[in-house]
mmCIF file of C-alpha atoms in Angstrom:
data_model
loop_
_atom_site.group_PDB
_atom_site.id
_atom_site.type_symbol
_atom_site.label_atom_id
_atom_site.label_comp_id
_atom_site.label_asym_id
_atom_site.label_seq_id
_atom_site.Cartn_x
_atom_site.Cartn_y
_atom_site.Cartn_z
ATOM 1 C CA MET A 1147 22.048 29.873 74.749
ATOM 2 C CA ASP A 1148 19.687 27.131 75.919
ATOM 3 C CA LYS A 1149 20.509 23.582 74.970
ATOM 4 C CA THR A 1150 17.750 21.130 74.180
ATOM 5 C CA THR A 1151 18.302 17.598 75.383
ATOM 6 C CA ILE A 1152 16.583 14.789 73.520
ATOM 7 C CA ARG A 1153 16.233 11.561 75.427
ATOM 8 C CA VAL A 1154 15.422 8.329 73.660
ATOM 9 C CA SER A 1155 14.191 5.472 75.804
ATOM 10 C CA THR A 1156 15.637 1.991 75.595
ATOM 11 C CA SER A 1157 12.296 0.582 74.433
ATOM 12 C CA THR A 1158 12.223 3.060 71.530
ATOM 13 C CA LEU A 1159 15.720 2.030 70.458
ATOM 14 C CA ILE A 1160 14.706 -1.623 70.639
ATOM 15 C CA LYS A 1161 11.646 -0.932 68.463
ATOM 16 C CA ILE A 1162 13.761 0.932 65.879
ATOM 17 C CA ALA A 1163 16.295 -1.899 65.826
ATOM 18 C CA ALA A 1164 13.483 -4.438 65.473
ATOM 19 C CA VAL A 1165 12.067 -2.558 62.472
ATOM 20 C CA PHE A 1166 15.479 -2.489 60.772
ATOM 21 C CA LEU A 1167 15.966 -6.195 61.476
ATOM 22 C CA LEU A 1168 12.506 -6.920 60.079
ATOM 23 C CA PHE A 1169 13.293 -5.078 56.839
ATOM 24 C CA TYR A 1170 16.670 -6.801 56.596
ATOM 25 C CA PHE A 1171 15.054 -10.202 57.083
ATOM 26 C CA ALA A 1172 12.436 -9.345 54.438
ATOM 27 C CA TYR A 1173 15.291 -8.439 52.069
ATOM 28 C CA LEU A 1174 16.981 -11.801 52.692
ATOM 29 C CA VAL A 1175 13.811 -13.825 52.024
ATOM 30 C CA PHE A 1176 12.359 -11.506 49.377
ATOM 31 C CA ASP A 1177 11.936 -14.317 46.811
ATOM 32 C CA LEU A 1178 9.977 -16.399 49.317
ATOM 33 C CA LEU A 1179 7.791 -13.411 50.194
ATOM 34 C CA VAL A 1180 6.952 -12.998 46.493
ATOM 35 C CA LEU A 1181 5.942 -16.668 46.297
ATOM 36 C CA LEU A 1182 3.888 -16.281 49.483
ATOM 37 C CA PHE A 1183 2.056 -13.294 48.010
ATOM 38 C CA ILE A 1184 1.332 -15.209 44.789
ATOM 39 C CA ALA A 1185 -0.032 -18.063 46.916
ATOM 40 C CA ILE A 1186 -2.280 -15.596 48.770
ATOM 41 C CA ILE A 1187 -3.631 -14.320 45.434
ATOM 42 C CA LEU A 1188 -4.283 -17.878 44.241
ATOM 43 C CA ALA A 1189 -5.972 -18.773 47.543
ATOM 44 C CA SER A 1190 -8.143 -15.655 47.218
ATOM 45 C CA LEU A 1191 -9.204 -16.821 43.772
ATOM 46 C CA ILE A 1192 -10.263 -20.353 44.709
ATOM 47 C CA ASP A 1193 -11.588 -19.659 48.220
ATOM 48 C CA PRO A 1194 -15.168 -18.784 47.075
ATOM 49 C CA LEU A 1195 -15.280 -21.997 45.015
ATOM 50 C CA ALA A 1196 -14.096 -23.989 48.032
ATOM 51 C CA ASP A 1197 -16.832 -22.324 50.116
ATOM 52 C CA TRP A 1198 -19.425 -23.343 47.522
ATOM 53 C CA PHE A 1199 -18.268 -26.972 47.587
ATOM 54 C CA ALA A 1200 -18.137 -26.888 51.400
ATOM 55 C CA LYS A 1201 -21.812 -25.864 51.461
ATOM 56 C CA LYS A 1202 -22.477 -29.044 49.480
ATOM 57 C CA ARG A 1203 -20.959 -30.936 52.431
ATOM 58 C CA MET A 1204 -17.655 -31.629 50.715
ATOM 59 C CA TRP A 1205 -14.432 -31.485 52.736
ATOM 60 C CA ARG A 1206 -12.477 -28.329 51.838
ATOM 61 C CA GLY A 1207 -9.332 -30.320 51.080
ATOM 62 C CA ALA A 1208 -11.177 -32.496 48.570
ATOM 63 C CA ALA A 1209 -12.833 -29.366 47.146
ATOM 64 C CA VAL A 1210 -9.495 -27.620 46.559
ATOM 65 C CA PHE A 1211 -8.024 -30.804 45.075
ATOM 66 C CA LEU A 1212 -11.023 -31.054 42.722
ATOM 67 C CA ILE A 1213 -10.614 -27.384 41.732
ATOM 68 C CA TYR A 1214 -6.939 -28.004 40.939
ATOM 69 C CA ILE A 1215 -7.871 -31.022 38.789
ATOM 70 C CA LEU A 1216 -10.556 -29.057 36.916
ATOM 71 C CA VAL A 1217 -8.268 -26.061 36.340
ATOM 72 C CA PHE A 1218 -5.350 -28.183 35.139
ATOM 73 C CA GLY A 1219 -7.702 -30.230 32.983
ATOM 74 C CA VAL A 1220 -9.019 -27.105 31.263
ATOM 75 C CA LEU A 1221 -5.474 -25.743 30.882
ATOM 76 C CA ALA A 1222 -4.295 -29.042 29.397
ATOM 77 C CA LEU A 1223 -7.178 -29.005 26.902
ATOM 78 C CA VAL A 1224 -6.420 -25.403 25.949
ATOM 79 C CA LEU A 1225 -2.724 -26.202 25.555
ATOM 80 C CA VAL A 1226 -3.446 -29.231 23.365
ATOM 81 C CA LEU A 1227 -5.713 -27.152 21.129
ATOM 82 C CA LEU A 1228 -3.765 -23.891 20.995
ATOM 83 C CA VAL A 1229 -0.073 -24.660 21.525
ATOM 84 C CA PRO A 1230 0.487 -26.404 18.139
ATOM 85 C CA ILE A 1231 -1.036 -23.413 16.338
ATOM 86 C CA ILE A 1232 0.968 -20.932 18.425
ATOM 87 C CA ILE A 1233 4.206 -22.874 17.833
ATOM 88 C CA SER A 1234 3.467 -22.918 14.108
ATOM 89 C CA GLN A 1235 2.892 -19.153 14.084
ATOM 90 C CA VAL A 1236 6.019 -18.478 16.170
ATOM 91 C CA THR A 1237 8.051 -20.654 13.769
ATOM 92 C CA GLN A 1238 6.601 -18.817 10.787
ATOM 93 C CA LEU A 1239 7.382 -15.480 12.430
ATOM 94 C CA SER A 1240 10.960 -16.617 13.085
ATOM 95 C CA VAL A 1241 11.386 -17.713 9.464
ATOM 96 C CA ASN A 1242 10.047 -14.385 8.171
ATOM 97 C CA PHE A 1243 11.985 -12.327 10.707
ATOM 98 C CA SER A 1244 14.931 -11.546 8.416
ATOM 99 C CA GLY A 1245 12.589 -10.085 5.816
ATOM 100 C CA TYR A 1246 10.703 -8.127 8.482
ATOM 101 C CA TRP A 1247 13.974 -6.835 9.879
ATOM 102 C CA GLU A 1248 14.990 -5.623 6.414
ATOM 103 C CA LYS A 1249 11.699 -3.728 6.100
ATOM 104 C CA ILE A 1250 12.166 -2.130 9.517
ATOM 105 C CA MET A 1251 15.706 -1.015 8.735
ATOM 106 C CA THR A 1252 14.684 0.297 5.330
ATOM 107 C CA GLY A 1253 12.069 2.449 7.006
ATOM 108 C CA PHE A 1254 14.671 4.094 9.219
ATOM 109 C CA SER A 1255 16.842 5.650 6.536
ATOM 110 C CA ALA A 1256 18.518 8.017 8.968
ATOM 111 C CA ILE A 1257 19.616 5.131 11.172
ATOM 112 C CA LYS A 1258 20.867 3.293 8.113
ATOM 113 C CA THR A 1259 22.877 6.268 6.878
ATOM 114 C CA LEU A 1260 24.421 6.802 10.294
ATOM 115 C CA SER A 1261 25.290 3.143 10.775
ATOM 116 C CA VAL A 1262 26.838 2.902 7.284
ATOM 117 C CA ARG A 1263 28.991 5.910 8.091
ATOM 118 C CA PHE A 1264 30.375 4.181 11.160
ATOM 119 C CA GLY A 1265 30.592 0.753 9.546
ATOM 120 C CA LEU A 1266 27.824 -0.785 11.640
ATOM 121 C CA TRP A 1267 25.228 -1.536 8.966
ATOM 122 C CA GLU A 1268 26.625 -4.904 7.880
ATOM 123 C CA ASN A 1269 26.979 -5.980 11.500
ATOM 124 C CA LEU A 1270 23.381 -4.987 12.248
ATOM 125 C CA GLN A 1271 22.039 -6.862 9.227
ATOM 126 C CA THR A 1272 23.937 -10.048 9.954
ATOM 127 C CA THR A 1273 24.301 -10.302 13.716
ATOM 128 C CA LEU A 1274 21.154 -8.770 15.201
ATOM 129 C CA PRO A 1275 18.561 -10.964 13.453
ATOM 130 C CA ALA A 1276 20.631 -14.021 14.293
ATOM 131 C CA THR A 1277 20.880 -12.880 17.899
ATOM 132 C CA LEU A 1278 17.159 -12.246 18.186
ATOM 133 C CA GLN A 1279 16.356 -15.643 16.712
ATOM 134 C CA GLY A 1280 18.682 -17.274 19.264
ATOM 135 C CA SER A 1281 20.507 -19.582 16.857
ATOM 136 C CA VAL A 1282 23.159 -20.853 19.285
ATOM 137 C CA MET A 1283 23.266 -21.451 23.043
ATOM 138 C CA THR A 1284 26.463 -22.017 24.961
ATOM 139 C CA ALA A 1285 26.742 -24.973 27.341
ATOM 140 C CA GLN A 1286 26.774 -22.628 30.314
ATOM 141 C CA LYS A 1287 23.535 -20.950 29.228
ATOM 142 C CA LEU A 1288 21.959 -24.334 28.580
ATOM 143 C CA ILE A 1289 22.832 -25.563 32.082
ATOM 144 C CA SER A 1290 21.523 -22.305 33.575
ATOM 145 C CA SER A 1291 18.288 -22.713 31.638
ATOM 146 C CA ILE A 1292 17.838 -26.280 32.896
ATOM 147 C CA PHE A 1293 18.364 -25.215 36.500
ATOM 148 C CA GLY A 1294 16.033 -22.273 35.869
ATOM 149 C CA VAL A 1295 13.289 -24.656 34.715
ATOM 150 C CA PHE A 1296 13.665 -26.786 37.855
ATOM 151 C CA ASP A 1297 13.591 -23.633 39.976
ATOM 152 C CA TRP A 1298 10.349 -22.513 38.327
ATOM 153 C CA ILE A 1299 8.805 -25.972 38.794
ATOM 154 C CA PHE A 1300 9.757 -25.984 42.483
ATOM 155 C CA SER A 1301 8.362 -22.466 42.962
ATOM 156 C CA PHE A 1302 5.152 -23.403 41.145
ATOM 157 C CA VAL A 1303 4.597 -26.496 43.310
ATOM 158 C CA LEU A 1304 5.409 -24.501 46.454
ATOM 159 C CA VAL A 1305 2.801 -21.871 45.540
ATOM 160 C CA LEU A 1306 0.176 -24.576 44.931
ATOM 161 C CA VAL A 1307 0.919 -26.231 48.282
ATOM 162 C CA MET A 1308 0.815 -22.935 50.211
ATOM 163 C CA ALA A 1309 -2.438 -21.894 48.516
ATOM 164 C CA PHE A 1310 -3.908 -25.331 49.294
ATOM 165 C CA TYR A 1311 -3.215 -25.024 53.018
ATOM 166 C CA MET A 1312 -4.372 -21.394 53.120
ATOM 167 C CA VAL A 1313 -7.780 -22.452 51.813
ATOM 168 C CA VAL A 1314 -8.092 -25.784 53.633
ATOM 169 C CA GLU A 1315 -6.721 -24.587 56.973
ATOM 170 C CA GLU A 1316 -8.310 -21.143 56.703
ATOM 171 C CA ASP A 1317 -9.014 -20.772 60.423
ATOM 172 C CA GLY A 1318 -5.611 -22.145 61.370
ATOM 173 C CA PHE A 1319 -3.824 -19.791 58.994
ATOM 174 C CA LYS A 1320 -5.837 -16.836 60.276
ATOM 175 C CA LYS A 1321 -5.051 -17.802 63.873
ATOM 176 C CA ALA A 1322 -1.351 -18.081 63.017
ATOM 177 C CA ILE A 1323 -1.353 -14.537 61.615
ATOM 178 C CA ARG A 1324 -3.295 -13.196 64.582
ATOM 179 C CA SER A 1325 -0.994 -14.916 67.073
ATOM 180 C CA ILE A 1326 1.966 -12.919 65.766
ATOM 181 C CA ALA A 1327 0.208 -9.587 66.349
ATOM 182 C CA PRO A 1328 -0.282 -7.936 69.759
ATOM 183 C CA SER A 1329 -3.541 -8.864 71.496
ATOM 184 C CA GLU A 1330 -5.161 -5.451 70.925
ATOM 185 C CA TYR A 1331 -4.703 -5.804 67.139
ATOM 186 C CA GLN A 1332 -5.719 -9.440 66.706
ATOM 187 C CA ASN A 1333 -9.362 -8.774 65.791
ATOM 188 C CA TYR A 1334 -8.297 -6.093 63.332
ATOM 189 C CA ILE A 1335 -5.741 -8.456 61.733
ATOM 190 C CA GLY A 1336 -8.469 -11.060 61.215
ATOM 191 C CA GLN A 1337 -10.773 -8.509 59.562
ATOM 192 C CA LEU A 1338 -7.883 -7.132 57.478
ATOM 193 C CA TRP A 1339 -6.984 -10.607 56.225
ATOM 194 C CA ALA A 1340 -10.600 -11.231 55.153
ATOM 195 C CA ARG A 1341 -10.820 -7.908 53.271
ATOM 196 C CA ILE A 1342 -7.470 -8.430 51.547
ATOM 197 C CA LYS A 1343 -8.497 -11.898 50.358
ATOM 198 C CA GLU A 1344 -11.815 -10.574 49.072
ATOM 199 C CA LYS A 1345 -10.176 -7.702 47.166
ATOM 200 C CA LEU A 1346 -7.431 -9.861 45.667
ATOM 201 C CA GLY A 1347 -9.939 -12.538 44.672
ATOM 202 C CA ASP A 1348 -12.190 -9.969 42.975
ATOM 203 C CA TRP A 1349 -9.180 -8.488 41.159
ATOM 204 C CA LEU A 1350 -7.835 -11.798 39.850
ATOM 205 C CA ARG A 1351 -11.228 -13.177 38.795
ATOM 206 C CA GLY A 1352 -12.049 -9.915 37.042
ATOM 207 C CA THR A 1353 -8.651 -9.710 35.350
ATOM 208 C CA LEU A 1354 -8.831 -13.296 34.068
ATOM 209 C CA THR A 1355 -12.345 -12.697 32.745
ATOM 210 C CA LEU A 1356 -11.228 -9.506 30.998
ATOM 211 C CA GLY A 1357 -8.210 -11.296 29.525
ATOM 212 C CA LEU A 1358 -10.396 -14.039 28.040
ATOM 213 C CA ILE A 1359 -12.892 -11.558 26.568
ATOM 214 C CA ILE A 1360 -10.229 -9.205 25.182
ATOM 215 C CA GLY A 1361 -8.269 -12.122 23.708
ATOM 216 C CA ALA A 1362 -11.402 -13.498 22.012
ATOM 217 C CA MET A 1363 -12.359 -10.067 20.624
ATOM 218 C CA ALA A 1364 -8.826 -9.459 19.336
ATOM 219 C CA TYR A 1365 -8.686 -12.897 17.701
ATOM 220 C CA ALA A 1366 -12.030 -12.445 15.946
ATOM 221 C CA GLY A 1367 -11.111 -8.949 14.743
ATOM 222 C CA LEU A 1368 -7.644 -9.927 13.517
ATOM 223 C CA LEU A 1369 -9.075 -12.928 11.651
ATOM 224 C CA ILE A 1370 -11.645 -10.725 9.920
ATOM 225 C CA LEU A 1371 -8.933 -8.234 8.931
ATOM 226 C CA GLY A 1372 -6.677 -11.027 7.693
ATOM 227 C CA VAL A 1373 -3.734 -10.219 9.965
ATOM 228 C CA GLN A 1374 -1.163 -13.004 10.201
ATOM 229 C CA TYR A 1375 -0.334 -14.590 13.571
ATOM 230 C CA ALA A 1376 -3.860 -13.719 14.792
ATOM 231 C CA LEU A 1377 -3.913 -16.359 17.539
ATOM 232 C CA LEU A 1378 -0.441 -15.437 18.802
ATOM 233 C CA LEU A 1379 -1.378 -11.746 18.954
ATOM 234 C CA ALA A 1380 -4.715 -12.516 20.632
ATOM 235 C CA VAL A 1381 -3.045 -14.640 23.329
ATOM 236 C CA MET A 1382 -0.564 -11.811 23.882
ATOM 237 C CA ALA A 1383 -3.429 -9.303 24.191
ATOM 238 C CA GLY A 1384 -5.177 -11.499 26.767
ATOM 239 C CA ILE A 1385 -2.051 -12.076 28.870
ATOM 240 C CA PHE A 1386 -0.901 -8.455 28.790
ATOM 241 C CA GLU A 1387 -4.353 -7.430 29.995
ATOM 242 C CA MET A 1388 -2.981 -8.246 33.462
ATOM 243 C CA ILE A 1389 -0.582 -5.292 33.149
ATOM 244 C CA PRO A 1390 -2.752 -2.147 33.395
ATOM 245 C CA TYR A 1391 -2.402 0.693 30.885
ATOM 246 C CA ALA A 1392 0.946 -0.408 29.406
ATOM 247 C CA GLY A 1393 -0.092 -3.997 28.581
ATOM 248 C CA PRO A 1394 -2.943 -3.244 26.129
ATOM 249 C CA ILE A 1395 -0.892 -0.481 24.473
ATOM 250 C CA PHE A 1396 2.084 -2.798 23.981
ATOM 251 C CA SER A 1397 0.018 -5.655 22.517
ATOM 252 C CA GLY A 1398 -1.759 -3.202 20.197
ATOM 253 C CA LEU A 1399 1.529 -1.722 18.946
ATOM 254 C CA VAL A 1400 2.932 -5.193 18.237
ATOM 255 C CA ALA A 1401 -0.186 -6.085 16.232
ATOM 256 C CA VAL A 1402 -0.004 -2.839 14.238
ATOM 257 C CA LEU A 1403 3.709 -3.374 13.524
ATOM 258 C CA LEU A 1404 3.184 -6.945 12.279
ATOM 259 C CA ALA A 1405 0.226 -5.812 10.164
ATOM 260 C CA PHE A 1406 2.451 -3.197 8.521
ATOM 261 C CA LEU A 1407 5.275 -5.692 7.946
ATOM 262 C CA GLN A 1408 2.781 -8.129 6.420
ATOM 263 C CA THR A 1409 1.642 -5.774 3.653
ATOM 264 C CA GLY A 1410 4.181 -2.944 3.579
ATOM 265 C CA ASP A 1411 1.250 -0.547 3.172
ATOM 266 C CA TRP A 1412 -0.887 1.522 5.552
ATOM 267 C CA PRO A 1413 -4.539 0.344 5.233
ATOM 268 C CA LEU A 1414 -4.133 -2.916 7.201
ATOM 269 C CA PRO A 1415 -2.137 -1.425 10.123
ATOM 270 C CA VAL A 1416 -4.582 1.505 10.307
ATOM 271 C CA PHE A 1417 -7.567 -0.860 10.537
ATOM 272 C CA THR A 1418 -5.657 -2.949 13.094
ATOM 273 C CA ALA A 1419 -5.049 0.157 15.193
ATOM 274 C CA ILE A 1420 -8.749 1.061 14.938
ATOM 275 C CA LEU A 1421 -9.642 -2.485 16.050
ATOM 276 C CA PHE A 1422 -7.535 -2.236 19.209
ATOM 277 C CA ILE A 1423 -8.816 1.273 19.954
ATOM 278 C CA VAL A 1424 -12.417 0.026 19.687
ATOM 279 C CA ILE A 1425 -11.608 -2.951 21.945
ATOM 280 C CA GLN A 1426 -9.985 -0.603 24.457
ATOM 281 C CA GLN A 1427 -13.018 1.701 24.471
ATOM 282 C CA LEU A 1428 -15.402 -1.232 24.931
ATOM 283 C CA GLU A 1429 -13.239 -2.460 27.788
ATOM 284 C CA ASN A 1430 -13.042 0.897 29.569
ATOM 285 C CA ASN A 1431 -16.683 1.904 29.145
ATOM 286 C CA LEU A 1432 -18.554 -1.411 29.197
ATOM 287 C CA LEU A 1433 -16.517 -4.365 30.474
ATOM 288 C CA VAL A 1434 -14.508 -2.822 33.325
ATOM 289 C CA PRO A 1435 -17.520 -1.152 35.039
ATOM 290 C CA LYS A 1436 -19.424 -4.464 34.900
ATOM 291 C CA ILE A 1437 -16.656 -6.946 35.708
ATOM 292 C CA MET A 1438 -14.287 -4.962 37.935
ATOM 293 C CA LYS A 1439 -16.851 -2.887 39.845
ATOM 294 C CA LYS A 1440 -15.895 -4.446 43.212
ATOM 295 C CA ALA A 1441 -12.179 -4.860 42.547
ATOM 296 C CA VAL A 1442 -9.226 -2.616 43.421
ATOM 297 C CA GLY A 1443 -10.515 0.930 42.776
ATOM 298 C CA LEU A 1444 -7.007 2.422 42.714
ATOM 299 C CA ASN A 1445 -6.270 5.909 41.441
ATOM 300 C CA PRO A 1446 -4.803 5.729 37.883
ATOM 301 C CA ILE A 1447 -1.659 7.619 38.946
ATOM 302 C CA VAL A 1448 -1.122 5.184 41.831
ATOM 303 C CA SER A 1449 -1.622 2.262 39.432
ATOM 304 C CA ILE A 1450 0.937 3.617 36.954
ATOM 305 C CA LEU A 1451 3.493 4.357 39.687
ATOM 306 C CA SER A 1452 2.964 0.871 41.129
ATOM 307 C CA LEU A 1453 3.454 -0.616 37.678
ATOM 308 C CA LEU A 1454 6.720 1.284 37.122
ATOM 309 C CA ILE A 1455 8.086 0.385 40.559
ATOM 310 C CA GLY A 1456 7.119 -3.272 40.155
ATOM 311 C CA PHE A 1457 8.731 -3.474 36.719
ATOM 312 C CA ARG A 1458 11.874 -1.790 38.018
ATOM 313 C CA LEU A 1459 12.210 -4.246 40.911
ATOM 314 C CA LEU A 1460 11.142 -7.574 39.376
ATOM 315 C CA GLY A 1461 10.631 -7.008 35.658
ATOM 316 C CA VAL A 1462 7.486 -8.487 34.118
ATOM 317 C CA VAL A 1463 6.670 -10.457 37.297
ATOM 318 C CA GLY A 1464 6.834 -7.220 39.290
ATOM 319 C CA ALA A 1465 4.544 -5.498 36.803
ATOM 320 C CA LEU A 1466 2.019 -8.345 37.119
ATOM 321 C CA LEU A 1467 2.113 -8.186 40.927
ATOM 322 C CA SER A 1468 2.145 -4.381 41.163
ATOM 323 C CA ILE A 1469 -1.627 -3.857 41.308
ATOM 324 C CA PRO A 1470 -2.411 -6.510 43.961
ATOM 325 C CA VAL A 1471 0.491 -5.245 46.111
ATOM 326 C CA ALA A 1472 -0.743 -1.660 45.737
ATOM 327 C CA THR A 1473 -4.253 -2.845 46.626
ATOM 328 C CA VAL A 1474 -3.058 -4.396 49.893
ATOM 329 C CA LEU A 1475 -1.059 -1.279 50.775
ATOM 330 C CA SER A 1476 -4.040 0.972 50.002
ATOM 331 C CA ILE A 1477 -6.265 -1.043 52.376
ATOM 332 C CA VAL A 1478 -3.709 -0.807 55.193
ATOM 333 C CA LEU A 1479 -2.982 2.904 54.622
ATOM 334 C CA THR A 1480 -6.699 3.740 54.447
ATOM 335 C CA ASP A 1481 -7.210 2.015 57.796
ATOM 336 C CA LEU A 1482 -4.298 3.959 59.313
ATOM 337 C CA VAL A 1483 -5.687 7.293 58.087
ATOM 338 C CA ASP A 1484 -9.185 6.443 59.340
ATOM 339 C CA SER A 1485 -7.874 5.444 62.770
ATOM 340 C CA ARG A 1486 -5.942 8.714 63.098
ATOM 341 C CA GLU A 1487 -8.982 10.763 62.075
ATOM 342 C CA LYS A 1488 -11.091 9.009 64.733
ATOM 343 C CA LYS A 1489 -8.528 9.936 67.372
#
C-alpha cells in the first residue's frame, strides 16, 4: 500500500502561527478594535463635510473642530428641549407601571392560574414590578455604575480623538495602513480604505436621516391618535431604526402594547399598529430607495444573520455595528472573489 507523504514548509508553518497570533491579539484588544471601528464610522460621516470646508480654504483640523462644535451644539439644544419631556413621560410610565403590570397579568389567565398553583402569583405581583422599576441599588452596583460612566466617557472621548486624526491626517493614516501591508498590496489597500469610508459614510448618513424622518412621522401619528408617551415612543422608533428589521418591529410592538394598556380596548392599539405598518411601507417603498440608494446593498438574509451574530456577541452595541461590519466584510470578500475569477 502506497503511503502519501505531506511536507509542510517552515514558511507555511510560520504563516499559520502568525495568523493564530493575529487572531489571539485581536481577541485580547477586542474592545479597542470596537472603538476603532466606531471611530472609522464617525470619520466616514464627517469626512465629506471636512472636504467641503477644506475647499473653502479652511484647515481640516479647524473644520473638524467646527463640525464637532456644531454637532454638539445641536445635540445640546435637542437635549434641552426634549429631555425634560422624555423624563416626565418616563416618570409617568414608571408611576403607572404597577397598574399596567396588573392588566398584563390579568390578560394571561393561564399564567396566573399556573403561578397561583405553585404559589408564585403573590411574588410576581409584589417583587417583579419593584424589580423592574429599580427601587433599590446596592453600594456595589452603585460603584460599578459610577466606574461604568467614567469608562463610557473615556471611550467616547477616545473615539472622538481617533476620528479627528483620521479626518485631519487622512493621508498619514492611509500611509500608515499601507505601510503595514506588503508592497504589492499597498495600492489596493489605499483603494479599499477609500471605498470602505465611502460606504460607511453613506450608510450612517442615510440611517440618521431615516431615523429623524421615522421618529417625526411616528410622533405626529401618535399625537393624532392620542397615544400617551408619544415623544418617548417616537424617539425609540428613531433610535431603533439603526437596527434593521428587528428595530422597527420592536418599537412598533412597544407602541401597540402601551396603546392597549392605556385604554384596555382594541381600537387604539389597532390604529397604532396600522400607523406603524403605514410608516414601514413608506420607508421601504419610498424613503429607503431615495435615501439609501448608494449605501450597503446587503442581502436581507446576510443582514439578519449579521444582526443576530452582533447581538449575540455584544448585545445592543453589536446589533448596531452589525451592518457596517458586514458591509466591510462584503467589500473585502467581493474583491477576493473577483480576483480569483480573473485568475
